[in-house]
Every structure is written in C-alpha cells, then in structure tokens.
PDB file of C-alpha atoms (C1' of nucleotides) in Angstrom:
ATOM      1  CA  MET A 194     -22.363 -49.118 -40.258  1.00 89.00           C
ATOM      2  CA  ILE A 195     -22.185 -52.308 -38.210  1.00 95.00           C
ATOM      3  CA  LYS A 196     -25.644 -51.855 -36.700  1.00 96.00           C
ATOM      4  CA  GLN A 197     -26.978 -51.095 -40.138  1.00 95.00           C
ATOM      5  CA  LEU A 198     -25.385 -54.254 -41.488  1.00 96.00           C
ATOM      6  CA  TYR A 199     -27.048 -56.253 -38.726  1.00 97.00           C
ATOM      7  CA  MET A 200     -30.454 -54.776 -39.507  1.00 96.00           C
ATOM      8  CA  GLU A 201     -30.053 -55.366 -43.233  1.00 94.00           C
ATOM      9  CA  LEU A 202     -29.096 -58.993 -42.707  1.00 95.00           C
ATOM     10  CA  LEU A 203     -31.944 -59.582 -40.277  1.00 96.00           C
ATOM     11  CA  ASP A 204     -34.360 -58.016 -42.711  1.00 95.00           C
ATOM     12  CA  LEU A 205     -32.960 -60.134 -45.536  1.00 93.00           C
ATOM     13  CA  HIS A 206     -32.804 -63.534 -43.877  1.00 95.00           C
ATOM     14  CA  GLY A 207     -34.926 -63.332 -40.715  1.00 96.00           C
ATOM     15  CA  PRO A 208     -34.127 -64.914 -37.320  1.00 97.00           C
ATOM     16  CA  GLN A 209     -31.757 -67.885 -37.616  1.00 97.00           C
ATOM     17  CA  GLY A 210     -32.504 -69.779 -34.414  1.00 96.00           C
ATOM     18  CA  TRP A 211     -28.932 -70.701 -33.576  1.00 98.00           C
ATOM     19  CA  TRP A 212     -27.470 -72.918 -32.156  1.00 98.00           C
ATOM     20  CA  PRO A 213     -28.980 -75.997 -33.881  1.00 98.00           C
ATOM     21  CA  LEU A 214     -29.843 -78.862 -31.509  1.00 98.00           C
ATOM     22  CA  LEU A 215     -30.222 -82.552 -32.245  1.00 98.00           C
ATOM     23  CA  ARG A 216     -33.682 -83.958 -32.558  1.00 97.00           C
ATOM     24  CA  LYS A 217     -34.639 -87.537 -33.371  1.00 96.00           C
ATOM     25  CA  GLY A 218     -36.165 -87.928 -36.811  1.00 92.00           C
ATOM     26  CA  ARG A 219     -37.312 -90.875 -38.893  1.00 90.00           C
ATOM     27  CA  ASP A 220     -33.788 -91.741 -39.920  1.00 88.00           C
ATOM     28  CA  GLY A 221     -31.695 -90.889 -36.895  1.00 94.00           C
ATOM     29  CA  TYR A 222     -30.757 -87.605 -35.289  1.00 97.00           C
ATOM     30  CA  ARG A 223     -30.715 -84.343 -37.212  1.00 97.00           C
ATOM     31  CA  SER A 224     -30.037 -80.847 -35.949  1.00 97.00           C
ATOM     32  CA  GLU A 225     -32.794 -78.267 -35.896  1.00 97.00           C
ATOM     33  CA  TYR A 226     -32.904 -74.496 -35.541  1.00 97.00           C
ATOM     34  CA  PHE A 227     -35.235 -72.679 -33.157  1.00 97.00           C
ATOM     35  CA  PRO A 228     -35.820 -69.077 -34.266  1.00 96.00           C
ATOM     36  CA  GLY A 229     -36.812 -66.811 -31.413  1.00 94.00           C
ATOM     37  CA  ASP A 230     -35.791 -69.184 -28.651  1.00 95.00           C
ATOM     38  CA  PHE A 231     -33.258 -67.426 -26.442  1.00 96.00           C
ATOM     39  CA  GLY A 232     -34.130 -69.231 -23.219  1.00 95.00           C
ATOM     40  CA  LYS A 233     -31.667 -70.782 -20.820  1.00 95.00           C
ATOM     41  CA  ARG A 234     -30.025 -73.997 -21.969  1.00 97.00           C
ATOM     42  CA  SER A 235     -30.187 -77.212 -20.019  1.00 97.00           C
ATOM     43  CA  GLU A 236     -26.927 -78.797 -18.974  1.00 97.00           C
ATOM     44  CA  ARG A 237     -27.298 -81.434 -21.687  1.00 97.00           C
ATOM     45  CA  GLU A 238     -27.981 -78.825 -24.342  1.00 98.00           C
ATOM     46  CA  ARG A 239     -24.971 -76.807 -23.240  1.00 98.00           C
ATOM     47  CA  PHE A 240     -22.693 -79.787 -23.584  1.00 98.00           C
ATOM     48  CA  GLU A 241     -24.125 -80.695 -26.971  1.00 98.00           C
ATOM     49  CA  ILE A 242     -23.502 -77.153 -28.213  1.00 98.00           C
ATOM     50  CA  CYS A 243     -19.945 -77.115 -26.898  1.00 98.00           C
ATOM     51  CA  ALA A 244     -19.208 -80.493 -28.474  1.00 98.00           C
ATOM     52  CA  GLY A 245     -20.666 -79.198 -31.737  1.00 98.00           C
ATOM     53  CA  ALA A 246     -18.451 -76.117 -31.535  1.00 98.00           C
ATOM     54  CA  ILE A 247     -15.392 -78.371 -31.356  1.00 98.00           C
ATOM     55  CA  LEU A 248     -16.584 -80.732 -34.066  1.00 98.00           C
ATOM     56  CA  THR A 249     -17.322 -77.953 -36.547  1.00 98.00           C
ATOM     57  CA  GLN A 250     -13.825 -76.473 -36.372  1.00 98.00           C
ATOM     58  CA  ASN A 251     -12.707 -75.913 -39.972  1.00 98.00           C
ATOM     59  CA  THR A 252     -15.469 -78.299 -41.038  1.00 98.00           C
ATOM     60  CA  SER A 253     -18.911 -77.792 -42.538  1.00 97.00           C
ATOM     61  CA  TRP A 254     -21.830 -78.106 -40.147  1.00 98.00           C
ATOM     62  CA  MET A 255     -23.180 -80.956 -42.275  1.00 98.00           C
ATOM     63  CA  GLN A 256     -20.162 -83.075 -41.316  1.00 98.00           C
ATOM     64  CA  ALA A 257     -20.091 -81.911 -37.698  1.00 98.00           C
ATOM     65  CA  GLU A 258     -23.764 -82.789 -37.395  1.00 98.00           C
ATOM     66  CA  LYS A 259     -23.098 -86.353 -38.539  1.00 98.00           C
ATOM     67  CA  ALA A 260     -20.388 -86.742 -35.927  1.00 98.00           C
ATOM     68  CA  LEU A 261     -22.602 -85.245 -33.225  1.00 98.00           C
ATOM     69  CA  ALA A 262     -25.500 -87.518 -34.181  1.00 98.00           C
ATOM     70  CA  ALA A 263     -23.197 -90.539 -34.075  1.00 98.00           C
ATOM     71  CA  LEU A 264     -22.150 -89.642 -30.522  1.00 98.00           C
ATOM     72  CA  LYS A 265     -25.799 -89.275 -29.568  1.00 98.00           C
ATOM     73  CA  GLU A 266     -26.758 -92.597 -31.175  1.00 98.00           C
ATOM     74  CA  LYS A 267     -23.965 -94.356 -29.318  1.00 98.00           C
ATOM     75  CA  GLY A 268     -25.053 -92.721 -26.077  1.00 98.00           C
ATOM     76  CA  ILE A 269     -21.728 -91.028 -25.469  1.00 98.00           C
ATOM     77  CA  LEU A 270     -22.718 -87.392 -25.802  1.00 98.00           C
ATOM     78  CA  SER A 271     -21.998 -86.467 -22.188  1.00 98.00           C
ATOM     79  CA  PRO A 272     -18.868 -85.528 -20.237  1.00 98.00           C
ATOM     80  CA  GLU A 273     -18.923 -88.770 -18.248  1.00 98.00           C
ATOM     81  CA  LYS A 274     -19.242 -91.027 -21.294  1.00 98.00           C
ATOM     82  CA  ILE A 275     -16.661 -89.139 -23.290  1.00 98.00           C
ATOM     83  CA  ILE A 276     -14.180 -89.320 -20.439  1.00 98.00           C
ATOM     84  CA  SER A 277     -14.657 -93.066 -20.072  1.00 98.00           C
ATOM     85  CA  ALA A 278     -14.804 -93.823 -23.816  1.00 98.00           C
ATOM     86  CA  ARG A 279     -11.781 -95.401 -25.442  1.00 97.00           C
ATOM     87  CA  ALA A 280      -9.940 -92.983 -27.719  1.00 96.00           C
ATOM     88  CA  GLY A 281     -10.505 -95.316 -30.658  1.00 97.00           C
ATOM     89  CA  SER A 282     -14.248 -95.567 -30.270  1.00 97.00           C
ATOM     90  CA  LEU A 283     -14.527 -91.814 -29.810  1.00 98.00           C
ATOM     91  CA  SER A 284     -12.479 -90.942 -32.884  1.00 98.00           C
ATOM     92  CA  GLY A 285     -14.317 -93.632 -34.834  1.00 98.00           C
ATOM     93  CA  ALA A 286     -17.676 -92.107 -33.984  1.00 98.00           C
ATOM     94  CA  ILE A 287     -16.698 -88.604 -35.067  1.00 98.00           C
ATOM     95  CA  ARG A 288     -14.855 -89.668 -38.186  1.00 98.00           C
ATOM     96  CA  ALA A 289     -17.130 -87.687 -40.512  1.00 98.00           C
ATOM     97  CA  ALA A 290     -16.092 -84.367 -38.970  1.00 98.00           C
ATOM     98  CA  GLY A 291     -12.462 -84.791 -40.018  1.00 98.00           C
ATOM     99  CA  TYR A 292      -9.375 -84.311 -37.813  1.00 98.00           C
ATOM    100  CA  PHE A 293     -10.947 -87.073 -35.762  1.00 98.00           C
ATOM    101  CA  ASN A 294      -7.887 -87.881 -33.643  1.00 98.00           C
ATOM    102  CA  GLN A 295      -7.411 -84.261 -32.649  1.00 98.00           C
ATOM    103  CA  LYS A 296     -11.110 -83.686 -32.099  1.00 98.00           C
ATOM    104  CA  ALA A 297     -11.421 -86.826 -29.973  1.00 98.00           C
ATOM    105  CA  ARG A 298      -8.714 -85.458 -27.726  1.00 98.00           C
ATOM    106  CA  LYS A 299     -10.344 -82.031 -27.709  1.00 98.00           C
ATOM    107  CA  LEU A 300     -13.665 -83.539 -26.622  1.00 98.00           C
ATOM    108  CA  LYS A 301     -11.969 -85.433 -23.830  1.00 98.00           C
ATOM    109  CA  GLU A 302     -10.061 -82.380 -22.645  1.00 98.00           C
ATOM    110  CA  PHE A 303     -13.215 -80.285 -22.680  1.00 98.00           C
ATOM    111  CA  ALA A 304     -15.312 -82.957 -20.947  1.00 98.00           C
ATOM    112  CA  ARG A 305     -12.818 -83.134 -18.095  1.00 98.00           C
ATOM    113  CA  PHE A 306     -12.651 -79.360 -17.911  1.00 98.00           C
ATOM    114  CA  VAL A 307     -16.393 -78.738 -17.867  1.00 98.00           C
ATOM    115  CA  GLN A 308     -16.930 -81.080 -14.948  1.00 97.00           C
ATOM    116  CA  ALA A 309     -14.681 -78.880 -12.839  1.00 95.00           C
ATOM    117  CA  ALA A 310     -15.987 -75.583 -14.249  1.00 94.00           C
ATOM    118  CA  PRO A 311     -19.780 -75.561 -14.714  1.00 87.00           C
ATOM    119  CA  MET A 312     -19.766 -71.848 -15.607  1.00 94.00           C
ATOM    120  CA  PRO A 313     -16.435 -71.216 -17.321  1.00 97.00           C
ATOM    121  CA  THR A 314     -14.936 -67.818 -18.050  1.00 97.00           C
ATOM    122  CA  ARG A 315     -13.474 -66.975 -21.432  1.00 97.00           C
ATOM    123  CA  GLU A 316      -9.965 -67.164 -20.048  1.00 97.00           C
ATOM    124  CA  GLN A 317     -10.604 -70.592 -18.559  1.00 97.00           C
ATOM    125  CA  LEU A 318     -11.982 -71.876 -21.848  1.00 98.00           C
ATOM    126  CA  LEU A 319      -8.964 -70.567 -23.737  1.00 98.00           C
ATOM    127  CA  SER A 320      -6.683 -72.484 -21.387  1.00 97.00           C
ATOM    128  CA  VAL A 321      -8.205 -75.778 -22.530  1.00 98.00           C
ATOM    129  CA  TRP A 322      -6.292 -77.620 -25.268  1.00 98.00           C
ATOM    130  CA  GLY A 323      -8.259 -77.370 -28.497  1.00 98.00           C
ATOM    131  CA  ILE A 324     -10.275 -74.278 -27.626  1.00 98.00           C
ATOM    132  CA  GLY A 325      -9.293 -71.050 -29.353  1.00 98.00           C
ATOM    133  CA  ASN A 326     -10.974 -67.665 -29.719  1.00 98.00           C
ATOM    134  CA  GLU A 327     -13.871 -68.651 -31.933  1.00 98.00           C
ATOM    135  CA  THR A 328     -14.697 -71.881 -30.146  1.00 98.00           C
ATOM    136  CA  ALA A 329     -14.565 -70.184 -26.745  1.00 98.00           C
ATOM    137  CA  ASP A 330     -16.829 -67.363 -27.877  1.00 98.00           C
ATOM    138  CA  SER A 331     -19.258 -69.758 -29.577  1.00 98.00           C
ATOM    139  CA  MET A 332     -19.538 -71.759 -26.375  1.00 98.00           C
ATOM    140  CA  LEU A 333     -20.041 -68.651 -24.250  1.00 98.00           C
ATOM    141  CA  LEU A 334     -22.615 -67.104 -26.564  1.00 98.00           C
ATOM    142  CA  TYR A 335     -24.631 -70.095 -27.717  1.00 98.00           C
ATOM    143  CA  ALA A 336     -24.352 -72.472 -24.771  1.00 98.00           C
ATOM    144  CA  TYR A 337     -24.059 -70.080 -21.838  1.00 98.00           C
ATOM    145  CA  ARG A 338     -25.925 -67.068 -23.269  1.00 98.00           C
ATOM    146  CA  VAL A 339     -23.080 -64.716 -22.454  1.00 98.00           C
ATOM    147  CA  PRO A 340     -23.311 -61.528 -24.555  1.00 98.00           C
ATOM    148  CA  THR A 341     -20.170 -61.828 -26.660  1.00 98.00           C
ATOM    149  CA  PHE A 342     -19.575 -61.540 -30.389  1.00 98.00           C
ATOM    150  CA  VAL A 343     -18.189 -64.486 -32.337  1.00 98.00           C
ATOM    151  CA  VAL A 344     -15.764 -63.741 -35.169  1.00 97.00           C
ATOM    152  CA  ASP A 345     -15.069 -66.308 -37.840  1.00 96.00           C
ATOM    153  CA  LYS A 346     -13.695 -66.570 -41.360  1.00 93.00           C
ATOM    154  CA  TYR A 347     -17.052 -65.462 -42.797  1.00 94.00           C
ATOM    155  CA  THR A 348     -17.071 -62.372 -40.585  1.00 95.00           C
ATOM    156  CA  GLN A 349     -13.547 -61.384 -41.553  1.00 94.00           C
ATOM    157  CA  ARG A 350     -14.352 -61.853 -45.250  1.00 92.00           C
ATOM    158  CA  LEU A 351     -17.631 -59.925 -45.155  1.00 93.00           C
ATOM    159  CA  PHE A 352     -16.190 -57.054 -43.149  1.00 94.00           C
ATOM    160  CA  ALA A 353     -13.261 -56.849 -45.543  1.00 92.00           C
ATOM    161  CA  GLU A 354     -15.596 -56.880 -48.540  1.00 90.00           C
ATOM    162  CA  LEU A 355     -17.579 -54.029 -47.034  1.00 92.00           C
ATOM    163  CA  GLY A 356     -14.465 -52.104 -46.078  1.00 92.00           C
ATOM    164  CA  ILE A 357     -15.324 -52.184 -42.386  1.00 94.00           C
ATOM    165  CA  THR A 358     -12.022 -53.763 -41.430  1.00 94.00           C
ATOM    166  CA  ALA A 359      -8.791 -54.639 -43.212  1.00 93.00           C
ATOM    167  CA  PRO A 360      -8.561 -58.173 -44.630  1.00 90.00           C
ATOM    168  CA  GLU A 361      -5.725 -59.022 -42.245  1.00 88.00           C
ATOM    169  CA  GLU A 362      -7.413 -57.563 -39.160  1.00 93.00           C
ATOM    170  CA  GLY A 363      -7.054 -59.826 -36.146  1.00 92.00           C
ATOM    171  CA  TYR A 364      -9.723 -61.602 -34.134  1.00 95.00           C
ATOM    172  CA  SER A 365      -9.766 -59.407 -31.037  1.00 95.00           C
ATOM    173  CA  ARG A 366      -9.851 -56.126 -32.926  1.00 94.00           C
ATOM    174  CA  ILE A 367     -12.911 -57.177 -34.918  1.00 96.00           C
ATOM    175  CA  LYS A 368     -14.663 -58.607 -31.871  1.00 97.00           C
ATOM    176  CA  LEU A 369     -14.081 -55.465 -29.785  1.00 96.00           C
ATOM    177  CA  LEU A 370     -15.118 -53.183 -32.624  1.00 97.00           C
ATOM    178  CA  VAL A 371     -18.469 -54.941 -32.999  1.00 97.00           C
ATOM    179  CA  GLU A 372     -19.110 -55.043 -29.267  1.00 98.00           C
ATOM    180  CA  LYS A 373     -18.232 -51.362 -28.918  1.00 97.00           C
ATOM    181  CA  GLU A 374     -20.530 -50.385 -31.789  1.00 97.00           C
ATOM    182  CA  MET A 375     -23.455 -52.563 -30.833  1.00 98.00           C
ATOM    183  CA  GLN A 376     -23.499 -52.660 -27.042  1.00 97.00           C
ATOM    184  CA  ALA A 377     -25.976 -55.468 -27.478  1.00 97.00           C
ATOM    185  CA  ASP A 378     -27.375 -58.388 -25.511  1.00 98.00           C
ATOM    186  CA  HIS A 379     -26.800 -62.074 -26.225  1.00 98.00           C
ATOM    187  CA  LYS A 380     -29.810 -62.240 -28.538  1.00 98.00           C
ATOM    188  CA  ALA A 381     -28.441 -59.683 -30.979  1.00 98.00           C
ATOM    189  CA  TYR A 382     -24.918 -61.159 -30.963  1.00 98.00           C
ATOM    190  CA  ASN A 383     -26.482 -64.572 -31.465  1.00 98.00           C
ATOM    191  CA  GLU A 384     -28.459 -63.436 -34.502  1.00 98.00           C
ATOM    192  CA  PHE A 385     -25.697 -61.298 -35.948  1.00 98.00           C
ATOM    193  CA  HIS A 386     -23.107 -64.036 -36.132  1.00 98.00           C
ATOM    194  CA  ALA A 387     -25.643 -66.577 -37.374  1.00 98.00           C
ATOM    195  CA  LEU A 388     -26.811 -64.135 -40.045  1.00 97.00           C
ATOM    196  CA  ILE A 389     -23.277 -63.486 -41.221  1.00 96.00           C
ATOM    197  CA  VAL A 390     -22.684 -67.219 -41.629  1.00 96.00           C
ATOM    198  CA  ARG A 391     -26.012 -67.676 -43.375  1.00 95.00           C
ATOM    199  CA  HIS A 392     -25.396 -64.775 -45.688  1.00 94.00           C
ATOM    200  CA  GLN A 393     -21.852 -65.713 -46.623  1.00 93.00           C
ATOM    201  CA  LYS A 394     -22.792 -69.349 -47.193  1.00 91.00           C
ATOM    202  CA  GLN A 395     -25.591 -68.325 -49.507  1.00 88.00           C
ATOM    203  CA  CYS A 396     -23.503 -65.772 -51.318  1.00 77.00           C
ATOM    204  CA  ARG A 397     -20.448 -67.571 -52.545  1.00 67.00           C
ATOM    205  CA  PRO A 398     -19.032 -66.129 -54.708  1.00 64.00           C
ATOM    206  CA  PRO A 399     -19.899 -62.742 -53.134  1.00 61.00           C
ATOM    207  CA  CYS A 400     -23.348 -61.682 -54.241  1.00 61.00           C
ATOM    208  CA  GLN A 401     -24.885 -58.282 -54.810  1.00 52.00           C
ATOM    209  CA  VAL A 402     -27.647 -58.148 -52.220  1.00 51.00           C
ATOM    210  CA  MET A 403     -25.501 -56.094 -49.874  1.00 58.00           C
ATOM    211  CA  ALA A 404     -24.597 -53.644 -52.605  1.00 51.00           C
ATOM    212  CA  LYS A 405     -26.335 -50.740 -50.886  1.00 49.00           C
ATOM    213  CA  LEU A 406     -23.985 -51.059 -47.947  1.00 53.00           C
ATOM    214  CA  LYS A 407     -20.851 -50.862 -50.054  1.00 46.00           C
TER     215      LYS A 407
ATOM    216  C1'  DT B 172      -9.748 -83.599 -59.823  1.00 75.98           C
ATOM    217  C1'  DT B 173      -9.350 -79.639 -57.019  1.00 75.98           C
ATOM    218  C1'  DC B 174     -11.112 -76.716 -53.609  1.00 75.98           C
ATOM    219  C1'  DC B 175     -12.839 -75.786 -49.226  1.00 75.98           C
ATOM    220  C1'  DA B 176     -15.717 -76.030 -44.931  1.00 75.98           C
ATOM    221  C1'  DG B 177     -18.904 -72.073 -38.688  1.00 75.98           C
ATOM    222  C1'  DG B 178      -9.965 -73.616 -36.274  1.00 75.98           C
ATOM    223  C1'  DC B 179      -6.319 -74.832 -33.454  1.00 75.98           C
ATOM    224  C1'  DA B 180      -1.635 -76.060 -31.788  1.00 75.98           C
ATOM    225  C1'  DA B 181       3.093 -76.679 -32.716  1.00 75.98           C
ATOM    226  C1'  DT B 182       6.967 -75.023 -34.756  1.00 75.98           C
ATOM    227  C1'  DA B 183      10.067 -71.838 -36.967  1.00 75.98           C
ATOM    228  C1'  DC B 184      11.713 -67.599 -37.697  1.00 75.98           C
TER     229       DC B 184
ATOM    230  C1'  DG C 253       4.561 -61.309 -32.559  1.00 75.98           C
ATOM    231  C1'  DT C 254       3.794 -63.238 -37.387  1.00 75.98           C
ATOM    232  C1'  DA C 255       4.129 -67.071 -40.892  1.00 75.98           C
ATOM    233  C1'  DT C 256       3.798 -71.807 -41.950  1.00 75.98           C
ATOM    234  C1'  DT C 257       2.368 -76.495 -41.459  1.00 75.98           C
ATOM    235  C1'  DG C 258      -0.275 -80.777 -39.930  1.00 75.98           C
ATOM    236  C1'  DC C 259      -4.562 -82.388 -38.924  1.00 75.98           C
ATOM    237  C1'  DA C 260      -8.765 -85.414 -42.394  1.00 75.98           C
ATOM    238  C1'  DT C 261     -13.447 -86.211 -44.107  1.00 75.98           C
ATOM    239  C1'  DG C 262     -16.831 -85.533 -47.637  1.00 75.98           C
ATOM    240  C1'  DG C 263     -19.684 -82.334 -50.555  1.00 75.98           C
ATOM    241  C1'  DA C 264     -19.709 -79.236 -54.535  1.00 75.98           C
TER     242       DA C 264
END
DNA sequence: TTCCAGGCAATAC
DNA sequence: GTATTGCATGGA
C-alpha cells in the first residue's frame, strides 16, 4: 500500500528535486529545485538546508525562503556569522518567516551545535533546543543524505485520508511503518516526502486523483 | 476578515 | 504520557 502510494505519486508528479537551494536571480536570491540530483552536499549547502528546515517550521516555504534569502544577502548564512550576529539583526533578517525571536535563537543554538558536531546523529539533533522530530529528520535526510523518512502534517493527513494510519497516530509510529514497508535508500525517502508535500499542497481541499488508492 | 502554512517548547494536568 | 498554549508573518 505504501510502496504503491509512492509509485502513484511519482508517476503523477515526477521527481521533485528536494531540498531547494538558493540561487542568485535578477532580483535577489530565490530557491531552486534540482530533480535527480542526489549527490553529496557541500558544507555550505548542508547548513543552508538545516537553516531552511528551522525557518520553515509551521510556516510556508515562500516565507521561509524570503528569510533565508535575507540571511544570504546580508552575508550571515553561516554558523560563524550567525553566532556572532546580534540577536536583533538576526531576528530582523528572518522576520518574514514568523516566530522570528524563537527562530533566531534556534539558528544560534544550531549554529553552535553544528560546529561541534559535523556529522550529527538523530539523538544529538533532538537534544538541540528548537529541533524536534520533523526538523531533525529533514536535516538528516536532505542535508546529510541519511536514509530516513520525514513525517509531517501533510503525511499524517494523507495517510489518514487513505486509511493507512489513524488520524491521531504519532510521529514515530508512522515513520517506522514507512521505513519498515519501504526499506529504501535516501533517494526514495527524499522523493516520497517531497511528493507527499507537493500532492497535498496541490490538492487542498482533498482532491480525487488518488481515488484508486482509497 | 478568517484561516493556515513543510513545528517546537513550556506548562498543566 | 497527553492536552493546551504561545510564538508571528503574510498569502489566499
């Protein structure tokens, strides 16, 4: 059922090229997707992805992208710069992403952490203030290419709609179920989560394209 | 105007 | 362990 869902979504939407990375355009930085690119990330790319994972918490990517681009424009999208930045200038730069005081602190906590732990484990990430299950898994999967499945609100909603899991099913249960069923590499987990987000964004309110799976 | 977006921590039971 | 609340902007 889960594998079938993955194949249906991939067939429907094609490769998503997550995680989007900033690229300089005519009017400032915009994020871009790179379908089919599953190569190793540079240190700078990894940090950008992790910062994006924090900035997009409970916030649309459109807003997180603005905040990320502002950090890039100001030249403070690195652990060193974020550590040395004043709290006010940091929160000011990321204003568009909302929760800017909390997220400024989260960025600082993560920046300090990542300098001491270049290749963090899931448990280490979860010990950092501001990093929960989804953010930790997003960082591991999209920045560090660790084969792990990311669960989010879209996943819980879609799985509930399809009767795969109960609406109130917890994070870990869903994550372990998918990983047990799929036994996949980082590429498939990468695509699967991205496809779920893409699909659920496009289909709100719930659309009929997945009817054959119900 | 209201609702909600790629969550998390603190607090209260 | 589960439920509730604060955090905050900006697009639809």
